[in-house]
Structure formats: structure tokens, C-alpha cells
Short mmCIF file of C-alpha atoms (C1' of nucleotides) in Angstrom, two decimals:
data_model
loop_
_atom_site.label_atom_id
_atom_site.label_comp_id
_atom_site.label_asym_id
_atom_site.label_seq_id
_atom_site.Cartn_x
_atom_site.Cartn_y
_atom_site.Cartn_z
CA MET A 94 0.20 0.17 0.06
CA ASP A 95 1.43 2.43 -1.31
CA LYS A 96 -0.04 5.26 1.19
CA GLY A 97 2.84 8.22 0.20
CA HIS A 98 0.36 8.26 -2.33
CA LEU A 99 -2.22 9.88 -0.75
CA LEU A 100 -1.35 10.10 2.53
CA ALA A 101 0.88 12.87 2.56
CA LEU A 102 3.35 11.91 4.69
CA ASP A 103 0.59 10.87 7.42
CA SER A 104 1.73 8.40 7.90
CA SER A 105 -0.43 7.27 11.08
CA PRO A 106 -2.17 4.20 10.47
CA ARG A 107 -6.19 6.05 10.26
CA PRO A 108 -8.35 5.81 7.50
CA LEU A 109 -7.32 8.69 4.92
CA ALA A 110 -7.65 11.25 6.56
CA PHE A 111 -4.99 14.03 3.70
CA LEU A 112 -5.85 13.79 0.22
CA ASN A 113 -3.03 14.50 -2.03
CA LEU A 114 -5.32 15.86 -5.03
CA PRO A 115 -4.43 15.85 -8.14
CA PRO A 116 -1.55 18.27 -9.31
CA PHE A 117 -4.13 21.13 -10.33
CA HIS A 118 -4.04 21.60 -6.89
CA HIS A 119 -0.83 22.96 -6.62
CA ARG A 120 -1.80 24.60 -10.15
CA GLY A 121 -4.08 26.28 -8.85
CA THR A 122 -6.78 24.89 -11.10
CA MET A 123 -9.29 24.69 -8.04
CA SER A 124 -9.15 27.87 -7.22
CA ALA A 125 -9.67 29.78 -10.60
CA ASP A 126 -12.93 30.09 -9.33
CA HIS A 127 -12.73 30.83 -6.32
CA PRO A 128 -12.29 34.04 -5.71
CA SER A 129 -11.15 34.03 -2.42
CA ALA A 130 -8.25 31.60 -2.52
CA GLY A 131 -4.68 32.36 -2.43
CA GLY A 132 -2.20 32.84 0.33
CA ARG A 133 -4.53 33.99 3.18
CA GLY A 134 -4.89 30.51 5.15
CA ARG A 135 -2.12 30.32 7.96
CA ARG A 136 -2.34 26.99 8.71
CA SER A 137 -2.64 25.92 4.84
CA SER A 138 -1.52 22.39 3.62
CA VAL A 139 -1.17 21.27 0.55
CA GLU A 140 -3.27 17.52 1.54
CA VAL A 141 -7.16 18.09 1.24
CA ASP A 142 -7.97 18.40 4.90
CA PHE A 143 -12.25 16.49 4.83
CA PHE A 144 -11.84 15.29 7.56
CA SER A 145 -10.30 18.66 9.15
CA ASP A 146 -11.64 17.95 12.91
CA ASP A 147 -9.44 14.95 13.42
CA LYS A 148 -6.76 16.20 11.11
CA GLN A 149 -6.23 18.60 13.37
CA LYS A 150 -5.81 17.36 15.87
CA GLU A 151 -3.82 14.94 14.57
CA GLY A 152 -1.87 18.05 12.70
CA ALA A 153 -1.69 19.33 15.93
CA LYS A 154 0.18 16.00 17.90
CA LYS A 155 2.37 15.57 14.43
CA THR A 156 3.47 19.22 14.95
CA PRO A 157 4.36 20.34 17.89
CA ASP A 158 6.92 21.89 17.91
CA PRO A 159 7.02 25.08 15.29
CA PRO A 160 10.57 25.67 13.95
CA PRO A 161 11.57 28.26 16.29
CA GLY A 162 11.46 31.91 14.72
CA GLY A 163 11.81 30.44 11.90
CA LEU A 164 9.38 30.10 8.94
CA ALA A 165 6.24 31.02 8.83
CA ILE A 166 5.34 27.69 7.49
CA LYS A 167 4.71 25.31 9.78
CA LYS A 168 2.94 22.45 10.67
CA LYS A 169 1.44 20.57 7.96
CA ALA A 170 2.98 22.79 5.77
CA ASP A 171 6.44 21.38 7.00
CA LEU A 172 5.02 17.16 6.12
CA THR A 173 4.27 17.92 2.98
CA ILE A 174 6.21 20.64 1.04
CA ASN A 175 9.63 21.26 2.53
CA LEU A 176 10.46 17.45 0.84
CA LEU A 177 13.35 18.56 -0.82
CA PRO A 178 16.20 18.78 0.76
CA ALA A 179 17.76 22.17 0.68
CA ALA A 180 14.50 23.41 2.03
CA THR A 181 15.36 21.00 5.09
CA ARG A 182 19.22 22.66 5.81
CA ASP A 183 19.62 25.54 8.08
CA ASP A 184 22.84 26.69 5.96
CA ASP A 185 20.01 27.06 3.66
CA ASP A 186 17.83 29.95 4.54
CA GLU A 187 17.81 31.83 1.44
CA HIS A 188 16.43 28.93 -0.68
CA LYS A 189 13.37 28.60 1.92
CA MET A 190 13.34 32.63 2.49
CA GLN A 191 12.90 32.37 -2.02
CA GLN A 192 10.55 29.72 -1.56
CA LEU A 193 8.13 31.14 1.36
CA PRO A 194 6.40 33.71 -0.20
CA ALA A 195 5.17 30.95 -2.24
CA LEU A 196 4.68 28.00 -0.15
CA GLN A 197 2.64 30.92 1.46
CA ALA A 198 0.47 31.58 -1.15
CA GLU A 199 0.13 28.07 -1.61
CA LEU A 200 -0.93 27.01 1.79
CA GLY A 201 -3.16 29.65 1.83
CA ARG A 202 -4.92 28.25 -1.63
CA MET A 203 -4.67 24.96 0.10
CA ASN A 204 -6.35 26.18 3.19
CA GLU A 205 -9.47 27.85 1.49
CA GLU A 206 -9.78 25.02 -0.95
CA ASN A 207 -9.89 23.00 2.50
CA GLN A 208 -12.16 25.44 3.83
CA ARG A 209 -14.13 25.99 0.13
CA LEU A 210 -14.54 22.27 0.36
CA ARG A 211 -16.18 21.60 3.97
CA GLY A 212 -18.43 23.90 2.64
CA MET A 213 -19.02 22.30 -0.31
CA LEU A 214 -19.50 19.39 1.83
CA ALA A 215 -21.79 21.78 4.52
CA GLN A 216 -23.71 22.60 1.50
CA VAL A 217 -24.14 18.40 0.55
CA THR A 218 -25.11 17.59 3.34
CA THR A 219 -28.47 20.25 3.52
CA SER A 220 -29.14 19.96 0.03
CA TYR A 221 -30.01 16.00 0.80
CA GLN A 222 -31.98 17.15 3.22
CA ALA A 223 -33.50 20.13 1.96
CA LEU A 224 -34.31 16.97 -1.25
CA GLN A 225 -35.48 14.69 0.98
CA MET A 226 -37.63 16.52 2.83
CA HIS A 227 -39.22 17.61 -1.07
CA LEU A 228 -38.74 14.72 -1.68
CA LEU A 229 -41.29 13.58 1.03
CA ALA A 230 -43.84 16.40 -0.74
CA LEU A 231 -43.71 15.16 -3.64
CA MET A 232 -45.18 11.67 -2.65
CA GLN A 233 -48.12 14.02 -1.54
CA PRO A 234 -49.94 13.24 -5.33
CA GLN A 235 -52.12 16.39 -4.19
CA ALA A 236 -52.82 15.59 -0.75
CA GLN A 237 -52.80 19.02 0.89
CA HIS A 238 -51.66 16.82 3.23
CA PRO A 239 -50.53 18.54 6.76
CA ILE A 240 -47.39 18.03 7.38
CA PRO A 241 -46.61 14.71 8.16
CA PRO A 242 -45.56 12.84 11.16
CA PRO A 243 -42.03 12.27 11.05
CA PRO A 244 -41.76 8.90 10.94
CA PRO A 245 -41.19 6.74 13.77
CA PRO A 246 -37.99 6.55 15.03
CA ARG A 247 -36.39 3.07 13.83
CA GLN A 248 -33.29 0.79 15.53
CA PHE A 249 -33.86 -1.14 11.74
CA LEU A 250 -31.28 -0.98 9.04
CA GLY A 251 -32.28 -2.18 5.68
CA LEU A 252 -33.96 -0.51 2.55
CA ASP A 253 -36.26 2.31 3.91
CA PRO A 254 -35.24 4.80 4.30
CA ALA A 255 -37.47 5.37 6.75
CA PRO A 256 -39.69 2.67 7.06
CA GLU A 257 -42.38 2.28 9.73
CA GLU A 258 -43.47 -0.93 11.66
CA PRO A 259 -44.92 -3.70 9.47
CA SER A 260 -45.96 -5.31 12.05
CA ASN A 261 -49.85 -4.70 13.83
CA SER A 262 -50.09 -1.60 11.70
CA SER A 263 -53.56 -0.41 11.74
CA THR A 264 -53.49 1.44 8.10
CA GLU A 265 -55.06 -0.45 5.59
CA VAL A 266 -53.60 -2.28 3.65
CA VAL A 267 -52.82 -0.49 0.14
CA GLY A 268 -51.62 -0.40 -3.72
CA SER A 269 -50.56 -4.55 -4.82
CA PRO A 270 -47.62 -5.70 -4.95
CA ARG A 271 -46.63 -6.62 -8.01
CA ARG A 272 -49.32 -9.92 -7.90
CA SER A 273 -51.25 -10.66 -5.46
CA SER A 274 -49.91 -13.03 -2.73
CA SER A 275 -50.99 -16.89 -3.97
CA THR A 276 -53.28 -19.10 -2.10
CA GLY A 277 -51.50 -21.56 0.37
CA ASN A 278 -51.41 -22.18 3.42
CA ASN A 279 -49.14 -19.73 3.88
CA LYS A 280 -50.30 -17.64 2.17
CA ASP A 281 -52.38 -15.39 4.28
CA LEU A 282 -49.24 -14.18 6.38
CA GLN A 283 -47.20 -13.96 2.89
CA ALA A 284 -50.45 -11.74 1.69
CA ALA A 285 -49.69 -9.69 5.20
CA GLU A 286 -45.94 -9.91 5.44
CA ARG A 287 -45.60 -8.92 1.55
CA SER A 288 -48.73 -6.05 2.10
CA ASP A 289 -46.17 -4.78 4.71
CA SER A 290 -43.51 -5.08 3.45
CA PRO A 291 -43.81 -2.51 0.63
CA ASP A 292 -45.84 0.06 2.98
CA ALA A 293 -43.80 -0.33 6.20
CA ALA A 294 -40.21 -2.36 5.12
CA GLY A 295 -40.01 -1.81 1.29
CA GLY A 296 -38.56 1.38 0.79
CA PRO A 297 -41.29 2.93 -1.50
CA SER A 298 -44.19 2.95 0.30
CA SER A 299 -41.97 3.97 3.47
CA THR A 300 -44.06 7.60 3.54
CA ALA A 301 -46.58 5.36 2.55
CA GLY A 302 -47.63 5.35 6.10
CA TRP A 303 -48.76 8.80 6.23
CA LEU A 304 -50.01 9.60 3.06
CA PRO A 305 -53.56 9.64 2.03
CA ALA A 306 -54.90 5.95 0.99
CA GLU A 307 -54.59 7.08 -2.93
CA GLY A 308 -52.08 9.07 -2.52
CA ARG A 309 -50.53 5.80 -0.93
CA GLN A 310 -52.14 3.97 -4.15
CA GLN A 311 -50.73 5.63 -6.62
CA GLN A 312 -47.09 5.67 -4.56
CA GLU A 313 -47.13 2.06 -4.71
CA ALA A 314 -48.43 2.02 -8.15
CA SER A 315 -45.30 3.67 -9.10
CA MET A 316 -42.62 2.70 -6.93
CA ARG A 317 -43.23 -0.39 -5.63
CA LYS A 318 -41.23 -1.83 -4.25
CA ALA A 319 -37.11 -0.78 -4.30
CA ARG A 320 -34.30 -3.37 -4.47
CA VAL A 321 -30.71 -3.02 -4.19
CA SER A 322 -28.70 -5.13 -6.37
CA VAL A 323 -24.57 -5.63 -4.92
CA ARG A 324 -22.87 -7.52 -7.42
CA ALA A 325 -19.48 -8.05 -6.08
CA LEU A 326 -16.48 -10.40 -7.24
CA SER A 327 -16.64 -13.49 -4.60
CA GLU A 328 -16.07 -16.75 -5.43
CA ALA A 329 -18.17 -17.85 -2.37
CA PRO A 330 -22.17 -19.38 -3.06
CA ILE A 331 -22.46 -16.27 -0.94
CA ILE A 332 -22.32 -12.82 -0.05
CA ALA A 333 -21.57 -12.49 3.58
CA ASP A 334 -23.51 -10.27 4.67
CA GLY A 335 -24.04 -10.48 8.52
CA CYS A 336 -27.11 -11.83 8.29
CA GLN A 337 -28.93 -14.48 8.47
CA TRP A 338 -30.05 -16.32 5.63
CA ARG A 339 -32.46 -19.23 4.66
CA LYS A 340 -32.78 -20.34 1.30
CA TYR A 341 -36.83 -20.79 0.05
CA GLY A 342 -36.14 -21.88 -3.46
CA GLN A 343 -34.32 -21.66 -6.57
CA LYS A 344 -34.64 -21.76 -9.71
CA MET A 345 -33.02 -21.82 -13.63
CA ALA A 346 -33.35 -17.90 -14.63
CA LYS A 347 -33.86 -16.94 -18.64
CA GLY A 348 -30.80 -16.09 -20.06
CA ASN A 349 -28.26 -17.65 -17.57
CA PRO A 350 -26.92 -21.01 -16.82
CA CYS A 351 -26.81 -20.56 -13.45
CA PRO A 352 -29.45 -20.98 -11.04
CA ARG A 353 -31.08 -18.45 -9.08
CA ALA A 354 -31.89 -18.85 -4.64
CA TYR A 355 -34.28 -17.03 -3.61
CA TYR A 356 -33.22 -16.02 0.81
CA ARG A 357 -35.06 -14.55 2.79
CA CYS A 358 -33.89 -13.39 6.49
CA THR A 359 -34.40 -15.75 10.00
CA MET A 360 -33.31 -13.40 11.52
CA ALA A 361 -36.67 -12.33 12.87
CA ASN A 362 -39.79 -14.45 12.65
CA ALA A 363 -41.57 -11.80 9.29
CA CYS A 364 -39.02 -10.30 8.52
CA PRO A 365 -39.76 -9.48 4.68
CA VAL A 366 -36.38 -8.95 3.66
CA ARG A 367 -35.47 -11.64 0.66
CA LYS A 368 -32.49 -11.68 -1.13
CA GLN A 369 -31.47 -12.87 -4.63
CA VAL A 370 -28.26 -14.84 -5.49
CA GLN A 371 -27.31 -15.03 -9.16
CA ARG A 372 -23.89 -15.59 -10.96
CA CYS A 373 -23.85 -13.34 -13.57
CA ALA A 374 -23.59 -15.58 -16.61
CA GLU A 375 -20.89 -13.19 -18.77
CA ASP A 376 -18.82 -13.68 -15.93
CA ARG A 377 -19.33 -16.05 -13.01
CA SER A 378 -17.08 -14.62 -11.17
CA ILE A 379 -19.54 -11.85 -10.04
CA LEU A 380 -22.20 -12.77 -7.85
CA ILE A 381 -25.16 -10.27 -8.06
CA THR A 382 -27.02 -9.91 -5.16
CA THR A 383 -30.52 -8.15 -4.77
CA TYR A 384 -32.03 -7.50 -1.47
CA GLU A 385 -35.45 -6.60 -1.05
CA GLY A 386 -37.08 -4.88 2.11
CA THR A 387 -36.35 -3.59 5.18
CA HIS A 388 -35.17 -5.38 7.99
CA ASN A 389 -37.58 -5.06 11.23
CA HIS A 390 -35.19 -5.89 13.29
CA PRO A 391 -31.56 -4.89 14.69
CA LEU A 392 -28.88 -6.44 12.65
CA PRO A 393 -25.76 -7.86 13.69
CA PRO A 394 -23.01 -5.80 13.18
CA ALA A 395 -21.53 -7.73 10.49
CA ALA A 396 -24.90 -6.97 9.02
CA MET A 397 -25.19 -3.28 9.27
CA ALA A 398 -22.89 -2.27 6.41
CA MET A 399 -24.42 -3.78 4.03
CA ALA A 400 -27.68 -3.01 5.67
CA SER A 401 -26.68 0.78 5.01
CA THR A 402 -25.25 -0.20 1.80
CA THR A 403 -28.15 -1.44 0.21
CA SER A 404 -30.30 1.41 2.29
CA ALA A 405 -27.90 4.46 1.02
CA ALA A 406 -28.91 2.93 -2.11
CA ALA A 407 -32.29 2.20 -1.70
CA SER A 408 -32.59 5.83 -0.45
CA MET A 409 -30.48 6.46 -3.36
CA LEU A 410 -33.36 5.44 -6.03
CA LEU A 411 -36.19 6.75 -3.67
CA SER A 412 -35.11 9.58 -3.75
CA GLY A 413 -34.34 9.79 -7.08
CA SER A 414 -37.09 7.06 -8.57
CA MET A 415 -39.41 8.82 -8.17
CA PRO A 416 -40.65 7.51 -11.92
CA SER A 417 -42.26 10.06 -14.32
CA ALA A 418 -45.14 8.97 -16.47
CA ASP A 419 -43.14 7.63 -18.98
CA GLY A 420 -40.93 5.92 -15.75
CA THR A 421 -38.65 8.28 -15.75
CA PRO A 422 -37.38 7.98 -12.74
CA MET A 423 -35.01 10.74 -11.40
CA THR A 424 -35.79 14.60 -12.33
CA SER A 425 -33.36 16.72 -14.21
CA GLY A 426 -32.34 18.26 -10.69
CA ASN A 427 -30.99 15.38 -9.84
CA SER A 428 -28.98 14.18 -12.51
CA PHE A 429 -27.96 17.47 -12.99
CA LEU A 430 -26.68 17.08 -9.22
CA ALA A 431 -25.90 14.03 -9.92
CA ARG A 432 -23.17 15.45 -12.58
CA ALA A 433 -22.28 17.55 -10.56
CA VAL A 434 -20.65 15.97 -8.11
CA LEU A 435 -20.55 12.07 -10.04
CA PRO A 436 -19.38 13.25 -13.79
CA CYS A 437 -15.80 11.22 -13.93
CA SER A 438 -17.98 8.53 -12.03
CA SER A 439 -18.70 4.92 -14.88
CA SER A 440 -19.65 1.73 -13.34
CA MET A 441 -20.30 2.15 -9.79
CA ALA A 442 -24.31 2.42 -8.88
CA THR A 443 -26.28 1.59 -11.78
CA ILE A 444 -30.15 2.46 -11.44
CA SER A 445 -33.08 0.35 -12.88
CA ALA A 446 -36.61 2.53 -14.46
CA SER A 447 -38.30 -0.83 -15.41
CA ALA A 448 -41.10 -1.58 -13.23
CA PRO A 449 -42.21 -3.27 -11.03
CA PHE A 450 -38.50 -2.81 -8.72
CA PRO A 451 -37.46 -0.02 -9.08
CA THR A 452 -33.44 -1.16 -8.32
CA VAL A 453 -30.44 -0.02 -7.64
CA THR A 454 -27.19 -1.64 -9.08
CA LEU A 455 -24.30 -1.85 -6.87
CA ASP A 456 -21.58 -2.91 -8.81
CA LEU A 457 -18.09 -4.20 -6.89
CA THR A 458 -16.55 -5.91 -9.36
CA HIS A 459 -15.00 -3.28 -11.56
CA GLY A 460 -12.19 -1.02 -11.22
CA PRO A 461 -12.18 2.73 -10.29
CA PRO A 462 -12.72 5.07 -12.72
CA SER A 463 -10.09 6.68 -14.97
CA ALA A 464 -10.10 9.27 -12.27
CA ALA A 465 -9.82 7.85 -9.41
CA ARG A 466 -7.59 4.93 -10.93
CA PRO A 467 -3.64 7.25 -10.17
CA LEU A 468 -5.56 5.92 -6.39
CA ALA A 469 -6.63 2.43 -7.28
CA PRO A 470 -3.21 0.62 -6.56
CA MET A 471 -3.99 2.26 -2.60
CA THR A 472 -7.49 0.12 -2.49
CA PRO A 473 -7.04 -2.45 -5.14
CA GLN A 474 -9.91 -4.08 -2.80
CA PHE A 475 -12.68 -3.64 0.34
CA HIS A 476 -11.19 -5.18 3.22
CA LEU A 477 -14.00 -4.89 6.07
CA PRO A 478 -12.96 -5.31 8.42
CA GLN A 479 -15.24 -6.18 11.16
CA ALA A 480 -17.66 -7.81 8.88
CA PRO A 481 -16.69 -10.23 6.23
CA LEU A 482 -18.55 -8.06 3.59
CA TYR A 483 -16.04 -7.24 1.22
CA ASN A 484 -13.71 -9.71 1.98
CA GLN A 485 -14.48 -11.87 -1.22
CA SER A 486 -12.40 -9.81 -2.91
CA THR A 487 -14.70 -7.38 -3.56
CA LYS A 488 -13.60 -3.91 -5.55
CA PHE A 489 -15.39 -0.74 -5.39
CA SER A 490 -15.11 1.12 -8.45
CA GLY A 491 -17.30 4.65 -8.90
CA LEU A 492 -21.13 5.83 -9.24
CA HIS A 493 -23.04 5.58 -12.07
CA MET A 494 -26.61 4.91 -13.19
CA SER A 495 -28.26 3.33 -16.28
CA SER A 496 -30.61 0.86 -16.14
CA SER A 497 -30.98 -3.10 -15.74
CA ASP A 498 -33.62 -5.75 -15.73
CA GLY A 499 -34.45 -4.77 -12.25
CA THR A 500 -33.32 -8.71 -11.66
CA GLY A 501 -29.68 -7.29 -11.09
CA SER A 502 -29.43 -9.92 -13.35
CA THR A 503 -28.36 -7.40 -16.06
CA PRO A 504 -24.67 -6.22 -16.28
CA PRO A 505 -25.18 -2.37 -15.34
CA SER A 506 -24.47 -1.18 -19.11
CA ALA A 507 -27.23 -3.29 -20.17
CA GLY A 508 -30.52 -1.74 -20.23
CA PRO A 509 -32.71 0.05 -22.95
CA PRO A 510 -33.27 3.97 -20.81
CA PRO A 511 -30.60 5.21 -21.28
CA PRO A 512 -28.35 6.13 -18.42
CA ILE A 513 -29.59 8.27 -15.05
CA ARG A 514 -27.76 9.89 -13.16
CA ILE A 515 -28.21 9.47 -9.92
CA GLY A 516 -28.12 12.21 -7.91
CA LEU A 517 -26.27 14.22 -5.59
CA ALA A 518 -27.76 14.19 -2.11
CA ASP A 519 -28.21 10.47 -2.90
CA THR A 520 -24.58 9.94 -4.20
CA VAL A 521 -23.41 10.86 -0.70
CA SER A 522 -25.66 8.76 1.10
CA ALA A 523 -24.40 6.49 -1.49
CA ALA A 524 -20.88 7.38 -0.70
CA ALA A 525 -21.23 7.69 2.71
CA ALA A 526 -23.29 3.85 3.01
CA ALA A 527 -19.58 2.37 1.71
CA ILE A 528 -17.52 4.73 3.89
CA THR A 529 -19.77 2.48 6.37
CA ALA A 530 -19.13 -0.18 4.75
CA ASP A 531 -14.89 0.66 4.50
CA PRO A 532 -12.74 3.22 4.69
CA ASN A 533 -11.15 2.42 2.73
CA PHE A 534 -13.29 4.23 0.16
CA THR A 535 -12.42 7.95 1.44
CA VAL A 536 -9.96 7.08 -1.28
CA ALA A 537 -12.42 6.61 -3.96
CA LEU A 538 -13.91 10.28 -2.71
CA ALA A 539 -10.79 11.66 -3.25
CA ALA A 540 -9.91 11.45 -6.03
CA ALA A 541 -14.20 11.31 -7.51
CA ILE A 542 -13.81 15.20 -5.39
CA SER A 543 -10.39 16.00 -7.31
CA SER A 544 -11.17 14.99 -10.28
CA ILE A 545 -14.68 17.09 -10.03
CA ILE A 546 -13.44 19.96 -7.75
CA GLY A 547 -16.39 22.46 -8.92
CA GLY A 548 -18.72 19.45 -7.20
CA SER A 549 -19.03 18.35 -4.23
CA GLY A 550 -16.00 17.62 -1.60
CA GLY A 551 -16.75 15.16 1.40
CA HIS A 552 -16.37 14.77 4.95
CA GLN A 553 -16.28 11.48 5.79
CA GLN A 554 -17.76 11.33 8.87
CA GLN A 555 -20.36 14.28 8.20
CA GLN A 556 -21.46 12.03 4.75
CA GLN A 557 -21.71 9.34 7.25
CA HIS A 558 -24.20 11.47 9.29
CA GLY A 559 -25.69 12.58 6.06
CA LEU A 560 -25.88 8.51 5.10
CA GLN A 561 -28.07 8.58 8.36
CA GLN A 562 -29.75 11.53 8.13
CA GLY A 563 -30.78 10.97 5.10
CA ALA A 564 -30.58 7.38 3.12
CA ASN A 565 -31.73 6.13 6.58
CA ALA A 566 -32.50 7.91 9.46
CA ASN A 567 -32.62 5.13 12.01
CA ASN A 568 -29.65 3.08 11.36
CA ASN A 569 -27.35 5.91 14.07
CA ASN A 570 -25.43 3.24 14.98
CA VAL A 571 -24.14 2.34 11.93
CA THR A 572 -21.39 4.12 11.79
CA SER A 573 -20.68 3.05 16.16
CA SER A 574 -21.06 -0.47 16.01
CA SER A 575 -19.17 -0.92 12.84
CA ASN A 576 -16.47 -0.84 14.26
CA ASN A 577 -17.28 -4.36 16.40
CA THR A 578 -16.37 -7.85 14.94
CA ALA A 579 -19.34 -9.77 13.93
CA THR A 580 -19.25 -13.22 12.33
CA SER A 581 -23.45 -13.66 12.82
CA ASN A 582 -23.44 -14.74 8.79
CA ASN A 583 -24.91 -18.06 9.25
CA THR A 584 -25.42 -18.09 5.43
CA ASN A 585 -24.64 -21.80 3.93
CA SER A 586 -25.85 -21.41 1.23
CA GLU A 587 -24.91 -21.73 -2.01
CA THR A 588 -26.57 -20.93 -4.75
CA GLN A 589 -25.32 -23.67 -7.53
"C1'" DC B 107 -35.32 -32.47 16.96
"C1'" DG B 108 -34.93 -28.76 15.30
"C1'" DC B 109 -32.70 -26.20 11.37
"C1'" DC B 110 -31.79 -25.96 6.63
"C1'" DT B 111 -31.30 -27.81 1.98
"C1'" DT B 112 -32.97 -29.93 -2.49
"C1'" DT B 113 -36.72 -29.20 -5.80
"C1'" DG B 114 -40.46 -30.20 -8.18
"C1'" DA B 115 -45.50 -27.77 -8.77
"C1'" DC B 116 -48.29 -24.28 -7.16
"C1'" DC B 117 -49.50 -19.27 -8.26
"C1'" DA B 118 -49.70 -14.53 -10.95
"C1'" DG B 119 -48.33 -11.80 -14.02
"C1'" DC B 120 -46.80 -10.58 -18.30
"C1'" DG B 121 -46.19 -10.81 -23.22
"C1'" DC B 122 -47.76 -12.56 -28.23
"C1'" DG C 245 -56.26 -17.97 -23.99
"C1'" DC C 246 -52.42 -19.07 -23.78
"C1'" DG C 247 -47.06 -19.62 -22.97
"C1'" DC C 248 -43.26 -18.29 -20.53
"C1'" DT C 249 -41.00 -16.50 -16.57
"C1'" DG C 250 -40.33 -15.02 -12.17
"C1'" DG C 251 -41.62 -15.89 -7.14
"C1'" DT C 252 -43.04 -18.70 -3.67
"C1'" DC C 253 -44.65 -23.28 -1.69
"C1'" DA C 254 -44.27 -27.45 0.80
"C1'" DA C 255 -43.03 -31.90 1.60
"C1'" DA C 256 -38.76 -34.71 2.03
"C1'" DG C 257 -34.49 -35.56 2.58
"C1'" DG C 258 -29.81 -33.96 5.48
"C1'" DC C 259 -27.00 -32.18 8.99
"C1'" DG C 260 -25.19 -31.73 13.34
#
DNA sequence: CGCCTTTGACCAGCGC
DNA sequence: GCGCTGGTCAAAGGCG
């Protein structure tokens, strides 16, 4: 791991905190549109401190004793800029003095950039919340509904940004799932489960609890269940995501020689969460796992990584995929924002606008987009120390939107609808989820940010906060618990 | 004995 | 209406 490439002499074992942005930072490209850039900053560095809170402390620790009476370039500047051997010698003061103004100016610019990025992050967070509120408003079609009651606080993780308790809900069951439940001994339960799943657990109906029945019907008719499909390189028959799953069926899907296995969560009695596991027909090393529904029970820490990731993805989908009449999801605003934040992304998240199940596909199988490529060697894989989620050669890449068939079996680039960009806030959510899954995602984030400097910056914890505020307001314990080790994955079935 | 997987059958949606 | 397909059920059997 060539940390030096990225960490800018930060030898601490902490997750990425300094982002050694591409050269344009040092050329002032980033500052071109920033009138305030230029040489006022005191504490400055070529490092862009996305995580300044920690970093400021760290920086203070690292440089407890600034050079006495000497150069104004202190602290982190020494760490990153004074790499020239000549500049480190006392007898080369003249050289230092020559460099000083330029260095100061550069440091100032960097500081400004840092501040600006932090400001952008705040804006992103704010925008996300605003978008989410806007989404909620949009989800009330012509219903002069009073201010919706806030979703009940939950500790559960799932695909629903704000799900409601699935059980003992007195609200009528509205909207029909993709198909009515079949007959059978347990069909009533199944029907109730399915009805609850979209209503209470399924993302699209997450807000249905407080929507008028008509509005809910419309909403469900348009959005139904949200799905999150994860494509990961894995030799294992199944992705260990920390949950307990029970296989209840297996089918041969059309167009894929590999069977599709159906699992349901068994961590709680009536947990509506299900997942499908299938190998990619084109590349059998790729395991496609599609999640559907929301857990109605607390999750072990190991499961929270995936849950938060899928939750964020579902949120991304739901908040950006309010289908229009022609089924086109995503508002133009979202698209614009997404373009702003992830122009470099190419293949991380895809969204399927196709009914009946809007689906987000997280493609963890590709290398990083070109913009992040220089950083790629830093994080070839996303190992999740506390959870086995991504420890199966899972790779992360960029974010982008396209269409798939909703089953997760279609490659992200496939599908008739044109690529759709995800919303900025959703991107933040997804990014935050990924960060939750693995701190190394900051590398990719850094690359994304650095490549689109006019777009967004990020503070890891703030993004996580944003995720938890928006993508899943209920999984506040994701971050804190993600450090715990849990090996509760008892999934041992095989797809093939 | 309980939990799980396997697997054939069944049902519903959808397209023709 | 029919066939295809996806999704689910449930009996049977395996395993610890």
C-alpha cells in the first residue's frame, strides 16, 4: 500500500484523512473559480483536509514544536511541501526565504480549498436533506396533507429510508405488490408479509404510512418495492453480509445458466427482507445479490455495513426515482446534481427505472474510474475488517446510473433506458454507505472529488451523518457499531 | 429434534 | 387464451 501517494506523509494508521489531490490543486486550478483563494490561510497544506476535525488534532499532535523563530511555514506545511532536501537545511535559509512567499501562497490556497470543500460538504448535506424533504412532499400527490409526522424512530436497517413498523399496523393495506399473493397455507401470512413489506419495509412505501390511501396507491403503483442489487467478485457462493438467511427456493432464470437462489432473512420471525443470489452469466466470478425489503429487527454490526450500503442505495433510488409518467425516474435536478458530483463515475451504481421494482445496482466488480485510477493501487480491494461483507475480492469503483432489468442479473450497462444520473444527495448517501463499509472508500471519494472539484467535497463523518440522516435515519448505530466484530453470518447455502 | 437445503409444483403477471 | 417466466410454497431428506 503506497500510502505516501495519498496520505501525504501522514504515517498514522488512521483511515485516509489527507487527500493528496492531483496536481491541479497545486496549480491553482481549483482556485480559479474561487476568488478568495490565495495566500491568506495560516494553517495550510497541500493536503486537502476533508476530515478536518480529526486532522486538525492530528496535525497538532504531529507538529508539536514548530521551528522556533524561523519560517512561517509550519506544521503540516513542513510535512508535505518541504520535501526538497535543500529546503530542510538550516544553512539554506536563503533558499527557504525564496520559496517562502510561494509556499505561503500555495498553503493559503490549499487552506481556502479546504474550507471551500468543507463548505461544499455542508451544502451537500443541506441539499440532501432539502431534497429528501422535497421528495416527501412530492410523494403526496395533490394531497394537501398536513405536515407529515416524522417517521418513527427505528433502529432497524433496511432498504427504507424511513420505514414504518411492519407489524400491527392498523393502516389499511393499500396498493398491490407486483402480484397478489398466491394461495396456500401460509399465503395469508405471505400476503400480509408482502403487504407489509412494501408498506412498512419497502422503500417506496416507506412514507406510505402517512400518505392518504389514494396517494399511497399511486405511490405504490409507481414505485412498489425498491431493490438493491450488489455485484461483487466472489468465489464464494454467497456474499457474507452478516445476516442470517434461509434459502427457500431456487430457479433457473432465463438467459443465465446459473440458477438463482432465493433467500429470506431469518433473523426475525417475519422479517420481510429477501435476497436473490445469482452468478453473472457473462462472468461467473461475479456474484449478483439483490436485496429487497427492510429488516424489522436489529442487525448485528456485521450486517450493518451491507444494510447501510443497500439502504443508501435504496435511498438513492427512491429519492431519485420517482417515476414520471413515462417511467423515467430521476428529476432533472437530481441528474444535474449527480453530474456535478460524479462526472467521473462510470460503473459503481446503476439504477433501474423499469417497473415493477426499481433497482439500484451497486457494481463492486469494476476498477475505479479513470479519475480515480491513480489512486487505485491504494485500494484494490475493500476489506471490511469487522464484517466479511467485502472480503471476497470485492472491488469498488465509481458511481453511475444506467438501467438494468430489475433483477440484478443484467450488467449495469445493459438495458434500454438511457443512463440516468443519480442525485447529489443520494450520491452522498451512497458514498457515505460505502464509507461505512470501508474507510478506504475515501480514496475513491477523494478521486471523485478531486476530479470534479467544482462539485462536492466530503467529510467522511459528515457524509456518514448525512447518510444516516437521509438514507436511513434510523441506523444511527452503524458507524459506532461498525467497529465491532461480528461473525453472525450463518448463510451457508450455495447457489449452485 | 430442529433447522436447513433441495426440488418439484403451483400461482400470478405479462406478452403474444 | 396460452405459454413463458419469476417467485414462492412445502414436502422430503440431510445434517449437526
